[in-house]
Structure formats: C-alpha cells, structure tokens
C-alpha cells in the first residue's frame, strides 16, 4: 500500500514540476521580429492623435484621433483606414480620397500629435498607463512609473507588443527601446 502511495506522490510531483517548467517556457527571449519592429517606420493604431494639414485648406486642417476600429473620420471623405499605415501611406490615402471630386491636387501632411500610451505593470512604484515619447527605453518607462520597487527583477522585463497584427511577448533587457502601445511587465525577483 505504501508503494502505491509513493507512486501517486511521485506522479503528482512530476505533474507539478512539468506544469511549473511549462510556465517558465511561456516566456522566451524576444524573437528577431520583435527587435526589428523598433527600427521600422512608425505604424499607426488606435489611440494615436494626428495633426493633419491640407495645404491652403484651413477647414480640413485639424487634429484627428485613430478610433478603436482603426479609422479617422475626415471631413468630406468620411472614414479613412489608419491602423497599420505609416504616415506617408495615410497622407496618400487622404489625398487620393480628396482628389475624387473635392480638390484638384491636395497637398496632405501628417504628423503624430500624441502617441498611444504605454503600460507599465508589475514590480514598479506606480503601475499604470503613461504617455509615450519617441526614443523612450524600457528603463525610461520604469522611471516614469516610479522606478523599481524592492522586490523587482532589475535585469530584464517582459514586453508585449503588437507586430503585424499579432500580439507577441518577449523577454528583453531594460536598455531596449520601447514602442507606443507596448506593455512592460517587471517581474518579481526570485531571491
């Protein structure tokens, strides 16, 4: 009877160990595409606020926010898809729509007025949502959120990023750049 009990305990311990190790395997070092995203042209997404200027058309020049569906509502032409587009691509799309019966040769210029927020969670002073600034690194984001708390792992963090429509999480050093829309999770150190 004792042997069956020992076998059962070993089986439970083995399952627990396997589950524990599988939990460790869910976070891997960031894939190559994760790092390549930091050097690609900026891609628009929900929450970005844009300053659109149409030369010699003050009634069309204004700030517009990319909505939850990924569009901006632009006068005369209606909804214009912005999610995933670069600034030059969106300029071209708006100009093309304005050419269709509204303006002969529209000159459209767009700049980001406010980037979508970043999120910092885990072992930091004040977890929450923060404004993104171009050129920001993970350590800058942690500093803005009150710095590491006493239990924080200060070597590397888990960053969740949307790349080509997919949500990817990777473990990166705190010196890595951060992108608008990223979520940073500072883990607890083991000892």
XYZ file of N, CA and C in Angstrom:
573
model
N 0.822 -1.186 0.000
C 0.000 0.000 0.000
C 0.874 1.260 0.000
N 1.968 1.197 0.734
C 2.856 2.359 0.801
C 3.483 2.648 -0.553
N 3.772 1.612 -1.359
C 4.373 1.828 -2.666
C 3.407 2.545 -3.606
N 2.134 2.191 -3.556
C 1.146 2.880 -4.393
C 1.022 4.342 -4.001
N 1.097 4.579 -2.698
C 1.035 5.949 -2.201
C 2.252 6.733 -2.672
N 3.447 6.123 -2.621
C 4.679 6.772 -3.079
C 4.620 7.042 -4.578
N 4.079 6.081 -5.337
C 3.951 6.265 -6.782
C 3.011 7.424 -7.085
N 1.932 7.486 -6.348
C 0.968 8.571 -6.564
C 1.610 9.922 -6.243
N 2.381 9.959 -5.146
C 3.046 11.210 -4.775
C 4.083 11.599 -5.817
N 4.832 10.619 -6.339
C 5.808 10.906 -7.384
C 5.130 11.408 -8.651
N 3.994 10.816 -8.984
C 3.244 11.248 -10.167
C 2.764 12.691 -9.998
N 2.206 13.011 -8.834
C 1.739 14.375 -8.559
C 2.921 15.352 -8.599
N 4.046 14.970 -8.013
C 5.230 15.828 -8.021
C 5.733 16.035 -9.449
N 5.710 14.964 -10.250
C 6.145 15.070 -11.648
C 5.250 15.994 -12.455
N 3.950 15.874 -12.248
C 2.996 16.750 -12.950
C 3.205 18.199 -12.514
N 3.375 18.411 -11.216
C 3.602 19.770 -10.713
C 4.878 20.364 -11.294
N 5.946 19.550 -11.366
C 7.202 20.017 -11.940
C 7.025 20.355 -13.418
N 6.332 19.496 -14.140
C 6.100 19.737 -15.571
C 5.291 21.006 -15.782
N 4.266 21.210 -14.963
C 3.466 22.430 -15.084
C 4.296 23.662 -14.744
N 5.129 23.533 -13.719
C 5.995 24.653 -13.346
C 6.970 25.010 -14.452
N 7.569 23.979 -15.063
C 8.509 24.233 -16.150
C 7.805 24.753 -17.394
N 6.595 24.282 -17.640
C 5.876 24.796 -18.813
C 5.529 26.259 -18.622
N 5.295 26.679 -17.367
C 5.048 28.088 -17.097
C 6.268 28.929 -17.406
N 7.469 28.375 -17.136
C 8.705 29.090 -17.454
C 8.892 29.184 -18.964
N 8.425 28.171 -19.678
C 8.629 28.135 -21.125
C 7.707 29.104 -21.863
N 6.678 29.629 -21.188
C 5.748 30.510 -21.880
C 6.389 31.860 -22.226
N 7.434 32.259 -21.506
C 8.139 33.485 -21.832
C 9.514 33.118 -22.357
N 9.741 33.439 -23.593
C 11.027 33.156 -24.222
C 11.710 34.479 -24.530
N 13.004 34.416 -24.827
C 13.652 35.646 -25.296
C 12.906 36.172 -26.523
N 12.920 37.456 -26.691
C 12.182 38.078 -27.795
C 12.678 37.569 -29.145
N 11.755 37.252 -30.059
C 12.161 36.806 -31.392
C 12.772 37.962 -32.193
N 13.423 37.624 -33.292
C 14.104 38.620 -34.130
C 13.151 39.719 -34.597
N 11.930 39.336 -34.994
C 10.954 40.305 -35.486
C 10.599 41.339 -34.402
N 10.708 40.938 -33.138
C 10.420 41.815 -32.003
C 11.373 42.999 -31.998
N 12.666 42.717 -32.224
C 13.680 43.777 -32.234
C 13.639 44.568 -33.538
N 13.315 43.906 -34.642
C 13.231 44.598 -35.930
C 12.134 45.654 -35.931
N 11.081 45.441 -35.154
C 9.967 46.398 -35.093
C 10.420 47.770 -34.590
N 11.497 47.809 -33.797
C 11.953 49.087 -33.243
C 12.657 49.966 -34.268
N 13.043 49.394 -35.423
C 13.730 50.198 -36.444
C 12.876 50.384 -37.701
N 11.646 49.905 -37.653
C 10.732 50.062 -38.784
C 10.032 51.415 -38.702
N 9.473 51.898 -39.834
C 8.689 53.134 -39.774
C 7.511 52.972 -38.811
N 7.131 54.058 -38.164
C 6.045 54.029 -37.192
C 4.730 53.642 -37.866
N 4.017 52.695 -37.259
C 2.718 52.240 -37.760
C 1.626 52.754 -36.830
N 0.619 53.359 -37.419
C -0.479 53.938 -36.649
C -1.391 52.857 -36.080
N -2.047 53.192 -34.966
C -3.014 52.293 -34.356
C -3.970 53.120 -33.494
N -4.963 52.453 -32.942
C -5.973 53.112 -32.115
C -5.324 53.901 -30.983
N -5.803 55.117 -30.786
C -5.290 55.964 -29.717
C -4.297 57.011 -30.176
N -3.725 56.865 -31.361
C -2.820 57.898 -31.878
C -3.635 59.125 -32.264
N -3.134 60.309 -31.906
C -3.784 61.557 -32.321
C -2.884 62.219 -33.356
N -3.458 62.544 -34.496
C -2.702 63.047 -35.637
C -3.041 64.492 -35.936
N -2.035 65.233 -36.348
C -2.219 66.604 -36.830
C -2.154 66.520 -38.352
N -3.318 66.687 -38.999
C -3.396 66.600 -40.461
C -3.502 68.016 -41.019
N -2.597 68.342 -41.942
C -2.592 69.652 -42.586
C -2.836 69.455 -44.076
N -3.855 70.132 -44.597
C -4.107 70.140 -46.037
C -3.796 71.560 -46.497
N -2.738 71.687 -47.323
C -2.238 72.992 -47.745
C -3.352 73.832 -48.363
N -3.468 75.080 -47.878
C -4.463 76.066 -48.331
C -5.904 75.612 -48.119
N -6.122 74.728 -47.145
C -7.466 74.267 -46.796
C -7.623 74.280 -45.269
N -7.746 75.481 -44.683
C -7.804 75.561 -43.214
C -8.994 74.817 -42.607
N -10.074 74.651 -43.358
C -11.233 73.949 -42.800
C -10.985 72.435 -42.671
N -10.006 71.918 -43.389
C -9.676 70.495 -43.306
C -8.500 70.218 -42.370
N -7.736 71.254 -42.069
C -6.567 71.109 -41.205
C -7.026 71.050 -39.750
N -6.682 69.938 -39.073
C -7.150 69.741 -37.700
C -6.431 68.540 -37.090
N -6.758 68.239 -35.824
C -6.260 67.010 -35.202
C -7.362 65.957 -35.265
N -6.937 64.718 -35.515
C -7.861 63.603 -35.650
C -7.289 62.426 -34.868
N -8.160 61.693 -34.197
C -7.730 60.538 -33.409
C -8.113 59.255 -34.124
N -7.184 58.300 -34.135
C -7.473 56.982 -34.700
C -8.398 56.272 -33.714
N -9.606 55.902 -34.176
C -10.593 55.298 -33.285
C -10.313 53.815 -33.022
N -11.159 53.204 -32.208
C -10.978 51.803 -31.829
C -10.982 50.863 -33.028
N -11.715 51.219 -34.074
C -11.779 50.382 -35.274
C -10.578 50.607 -36.193
N -9.758 51.629 -35.899
C -8.551 51.876 -36.702
C -8.745 52.907 -37.798
N -9.773 53.743 -37.704
C -10.073 54.741 -38.730
C -9.992 56.143 -38.152
N -9.814 57.134 -39.049
C -10.024 58.525 -38.660
C -11.212 59.030 -39.478
N -12.018 59.856 -38.846
C -13.167 60.452 -39.533
C -12.693 61.770 -40.118
N -12.587 61.829 -41.443
C -12.048 63.011 -42.110
C -13.164 63.732 -42.864
N -13.247 65.077 -42.747
C -14.311 65.821 -43.432
C -14.320 65.561 -44.938
N -15.469 65.586 -45.523
C -15.740 65.377 -46.946
C -15.669 63.914 -47.360
N -14.633 63.199 -46.913
C -14.421 61.843 -47.414
C -14.862 60.748 -46.444
N -15.136 61.081 -45.192
C -15.598 60.092 -44.219
C -14.478 59.298 -43.588
N -14.725 58.005 -43.359
C -13.771 57.131 -42.662
C -12.577 56.791 -43.557
N -11.374 56.952 -43.006
C -10.143 56.602 -43.719
C -9.373 55.621 -42.831
N -9.032 54.459 -43.387
C -8.305 53.434 -42.623
C -6.910 53.930 -42.259
N -6.581 53.854 -40.970
C -5.279 54.321 -40.497
C -4.476 53.209 -39.824
N -5.138 52.225 -39.226
C -4.433 51.175 -38.477
C -3.442 50.439 -39.382
N -2.193 50.374 -38.920
C -1.154 49.662 -39.654
C -0.474 50.485 -40.726
N -1.000 51.670 -41.008
C -0.413 52.521 -42.053
C 0.724 53.359 -41.481
N 1.688 53.703 -42.355
C 2.717 54.668 -41.985
C 2.151 56.055 -42.273
N 2.826 57.094 -41.809
C 2.348 58.456 -42.072
C 2.272 58.756 -43.573
N 3.315 58.429 -44.374
C 3.210 58.684 -45.817
C 2.066 57.911 -46.486
N 1.807 56.688 -46.036
C 0.704 55.919 -46.609
C -0.642 56.583 -46.320
N -0.829 57.061 -45.095
C -2.085 57.728 -44.748
C -2.221 59.057 -45.477
N -1.111 59.793 -45.626
C -1.150 61.041 -46.405
C -1.648 60.756 -47.819
N -1.116 59.708 -48.432
C -1.519 59.331 -49.785
C -2.976 58.912 -49.864
N -3.448 58.163 -48.873
C -4.843 57.701 -48.862
C -5.811 58.875 -48.750
N -5.499 59.838 -47.881
C -6.372 61.003 -47.727
C -6.336 61.848 -48.998
N -5.147 62.074 -49.557
C -5.021 62.864 -50.789
C -5.812 62.207 -51.923
N -5.722 60.903 -52.040
C -6.436 60.168 -53.094
C -7.951 60.339 -52.943
N -8.445 60.253 -51.730
C -9.889 60.412 -51.491
C -10.332 61.850 -51.777
N -9.480 62.830 -51.424
C -9.824 64.231 -51.683
C -9.827 64.547 -53.177
N -9.032 63.837 -53.961
C -8.986 64.037 -55.418
C -10.280 63.587 -56.097
N -11.014 62.728 -55.433
C -12.239 62.180 -56.026
C -13.401 63.154 -55.887
N -13.277 64.298 -56.575
C -14.376 65.249 -56.642
C -14.328 66.403 -55.664
N -13.287 66.510 -54.839
C -13.247 67.592 -53.850
C -12.138 68.599 -54.122
N -10.916 68.139 -54.302
C -9.775 69.026 -54.558
C -8.991 68.513 -55.764
N -8.457 69.470 -56.573
C -7.736 69.081 -57.778
C -6.410 68.383 -57.458
N -5.579 69.002 -56.638
C -4.270 68.435 -56.307
C -3.974 68.676 -54.825
N -4.593 67.888 -53.928
C -4.412 68.143 -52.489
C -2.998 67.823 -52.017
N -2.482 68.695 -51.159
C -1.170 68.502 -50.547
C -1.409 68.216 -49.064
N -1.291 66.934 -48.675
C -1.614 66.493 -47.309
C -0.331 66.178 -46.557
N -0.243 66.688 -45.340
C 0.900 66.423 -44.468
C 0.364 65.981 -43.105
N 0.981 64.931 -42.546
C 0.525 64.405 -41.251
C 1.709 64.234 -40.314
N 1.490 64.607 -39.060
C 2.463 64.330 -38.004
C 1.709 63.811 -36.785
N 2.394 63.024 -35.969
C 1.767 62.490 -34.763
C 1.763 63.585 -33.706
N 0.569 63.941 -33.248
C 0.406 64.962 -32.215
C 0.589 64.337 -30.827
N 0.040 63.115 -30.657
C 0.195 62.380 -29.395
C 0.169 60.882 -29.718
N 1.188 60.184 -29.254
C 1.281 58.747 -29.476
C 0.369 58.002 -28.508
N -0.040 56.781 -28.893
C -0.831 55.966 -27.974
C 0.017 55.644 -26.750
N -0.650 55.364 -25.658
C 0.002 55.165 -24.357
C 0.772 53.861 -24.283
N 1.671 53.827 -23.303
C 2.349 52.590 -22.916
C 1.799 52.210 -21.547
N 2.000 50.948 -21.167
C 1.524 50.458 -19.876
C 2.690 49.805 -19.159
N 2.857 50.138 -17.881
C 3.928 49.562 -17.071
C 3.265 48.880 -15.877
N 3.542 47.580 -15.734
C 2.908 46.794 -14.680
C 3.960 46.019 -13.892
N 3.520 45.428 -12.799
C 4.398 44.570 -12.012
C 5.079 45.315 -10.889
N 6.348 45.012 -10.681
C 7.095 45.466 -9.511
C 7.706 46.862 -9.713
N 6.823 47.854 -9.878
C 7.244 49.252 -10.019
C 6.485 50.090 -8.996
N 6.952 51.316 -8.801
C 6.345 52.192 -7.807
C 4.872 52.479 -8.053
N 4.518 52.815 -9.290
C 3.136 53.150 -9.624
C 2.764 52.538 -10.975
N 2.304 51.286 -10.967
C 1.895 50.665 -12.230
C 0.762 51.470 -12.865
N 0.750 51.528 -14.196
C -0.334 52.249 -14.850
C -0.044 52.579 -16.299
N -0.843 53.494 -16.815
C -0.775 53.942 -18.202
C -0.001 55.248 -18.256
N 0.945 55.342 -19.206
C 1.800 56.520 -19.298
C 1.953 56.972 -20.743
N 2.267 58.248 -20.908
C 2.470 58.817 -22.245
C 3.769 58.277 -22.837
N 3.731 57.975 -24.126
C 4.918 57.524 -24.848
C 5.627 58.728 -25.446
N 6.960 58.698 -25.404
C 7.793 59.729 -26.008
C 8.745 59.026 -26.976
N 8.852 59.486 -28.229
C 9.772 58.827 -29.175
C 11.190 58.742 -28.600
N 11.822 57.599 -28.812
C 13.174 57.379 -28.309
C 13.217 56.807 -26.907
N 12.072 56.576 -26.315
C 11.982 56.072 -24.948
C 12.515 54.641 -24.856
N 13.219 54.354 -23.764
C 13.677 52.988 -23.497
C 12.836 52.411 -22.358
N 13.004 51.133 -22.117
C 12.252 50.486 -21.041
C 12.619 51.094 -19.695
N 13.891 51.377 -19.476
C 14.298 51.963 -18.199
C 13.666 53.352 -18.013
N 13.477 54.112 -19.114
C 12.779 55.402 -19.020
C 11.337 55.194 -18.582
N 10.673 54.192 -19.163
C 9.275 53.900 -18.822
C 9.158 53.485 -17.355
N 10.123 52.708 -16.872
C 10.105 52.293 -15.468
C 10.327 53.496 -14.561
N 11.215 54.398 -14.961
C 11.460 55.610 -14.169
C 10.200 56.465 -14.070
N 9.488 56.612 -15.181
C 8.250 57.400 -15.194
C 7.207 56.782 -14.268
N 7.232 55.450 -14.143
C 6.240 54.760 -13.315
C 6.696 54.605 -11.856
N 7.649 55.397 -11.436
C 8.060 55.398 -10.039
C 9.269 54.537 -9.731
N 9.893 53.969 -10.752
C 11.086 53.147 -10.553
C 10.758 51.752 -10.048
N 11.796 50.948 -9.899
C 11.637 49.583 -9.389
C 11.227 49.617 -7.918
N 10.408 48.674 -7.500
C 10.186 48.537 -6.062
C 11.229 47.565 -5.508
N 11.193 47.290 -4.226
C 12.252 46.500 -3.584
C 12.269 45.033 -4.022
N 11.188 44.532 -4.604
C 11.130 43.114 -5.000
C 11.376 42.911 -6.496
N 11.699 43.959 -7.242
C 11.772 43.891 -8.708
C 13.016 43.188 -9.225
N 12.840 42.423 -10.291
C 13.946 41.886 -11.069
C 14.420 43.052 -11.949
N 15.635 43.502 -11.755
C 16.117 44.696 -12.451
C 16.973 44.390 -13.669
N 17.054 43.116 -14.078
C 17.878 42.737 -15.227
C 17.134 42.812 -16.548
N 15.970 42.166 -16.592
C 15.194 42.125 -17.827
C 13.706 42.129 -17.498
N 12.891 42.436 -18.502
C 11.445 42.553 -18.314
C 10.736 41.831 -19.457
N 9.456 41.626 -19.295
C 8.638 41.052 -20.356
C 7.889 42.202 -21.029
N 7.997 42.273 -22.347
C 7.318 43.319 -23.109
C 6.341 42.651 -24.063
N 5.116 43.151 -24.075
C 4.098 42.674 -25.000
C 3.901 43.753 -26.047
N 4.002 43.348 -27.313
C 3.996 44.302 -28.431
C 3.147 43.739 -29.568
N 2.439 44.609 -30.247
C 1.665 44.208 -31.425
C 2.539 44.396 -32.659
N 2.779 43.273 -33.383
C 3.614 43.314 -34.583
C 2.856 42.627 -35.709
N 2.626 43.363 -36.790
C 1.898 42.827 -37.945
C 0.566 42.193 -37.546
N -0.134 42.834 -36.627
C -1.441 42.350 -36.202
C -1.402 41.240 -35.166
N -0.219 40.769 -34.781
C -0.088 39.709 -33.780
C 0.456 40.278 -32.482
N -0.068 39.778 -31.368
C 0.427 40.169 -30.048
C 1.554 39.210 -29.683
N 2.758 39.752 -29.439
C 3.935 38.939 -29.132
C 4.533 39.432 -27.817
N 4.904 38.492 -26.957
C 5.573 38.828 -25.703
C 6.980 38.259 -25.740
N 7.939 39.069 -25.318
C 9.323 38.621 -25.279
C 10.040 39.210 -24.083
N 11.070 38.528 -23.645
C 11.880 38.996 -22.517
C 13.063 39.758 -23.079
N 13.234 40.996 -22.633
C 14.286 41.861 -23.162
C 15.006 42.588 -22.024
N 16.240 43.044 -22.285
C 16.962 43.837 -21.275
C 16.273 45.197 -21.071
N 16.499 45.787 -19.921
C 15.837 47.058 -19.603
C 16.373 48.226 -20.431
N 17.453 48.021 -21.163
C 18.025 49.081 -22.004
C 17.400 49.123 -23.399
N 16.545 48.152 -23.730
C 15.923 48.096 -25.061
C 14.966 49.262 -25.279
N 14.772 49.659 -26.541
C 13.781 50.691 -26.834
C 12.369 50.156 -26.632
N 11.457 51.071 -26.391
C 10.052 50.731 -26.234
C 9.285 51.412 -27.358
N 8.158 50.848 -27.743
C 7.318 51.430 -28.789
C 5.975 51.855 -28.208
N 5.331 52.807 -28.853
C 3.996 53.226 -28.435
C 3.077 52.017 -28.444
N 2.254 51.897 -27.408
C 1.329 50.779 -27.306
C 1.881 49.569 -26.575
N 3.193 49.550 -26.266
C 3.795 48.410 -25.574
C 3.300 48.308 -24.132
N 3.323 47.076 -23.619
C 3.061 46.821 -22.205
C 4.321 46.208 -21.610
N 4.827 46.829 -20.558
C 6.037 46.372 -19.874
C 5.619 45.718 -18.564
N 6.111 44.514 -18.334
C 5.826 43.830 -17.070
C 7.146 43.544 -16.357
N 7.322 44.148 -15.173
C 8.518 43.944 -14.359
C 8.214 42.804 -13.388
N 8.957 41.706 -13.550
C 8.732 40.517 -12.728
C 9.344 40.693 -11.333
N 8.882 39.844 -10.417
C 9.453 39.790 -9.081
C 10.717 38.941 -9.134
N 11.761 39.374 -8.431
C 12.989 38.569 -8.413
C 12.764 37.342 -7.534
N 13.545 36.306 -7.796
C 13.353 35.047 -7.090
C 13.926 35.063 -5.678
N 14.950 35.847 -5.423
C 15.536 35.918 -4.073
C 16.095 37.280 -3.806
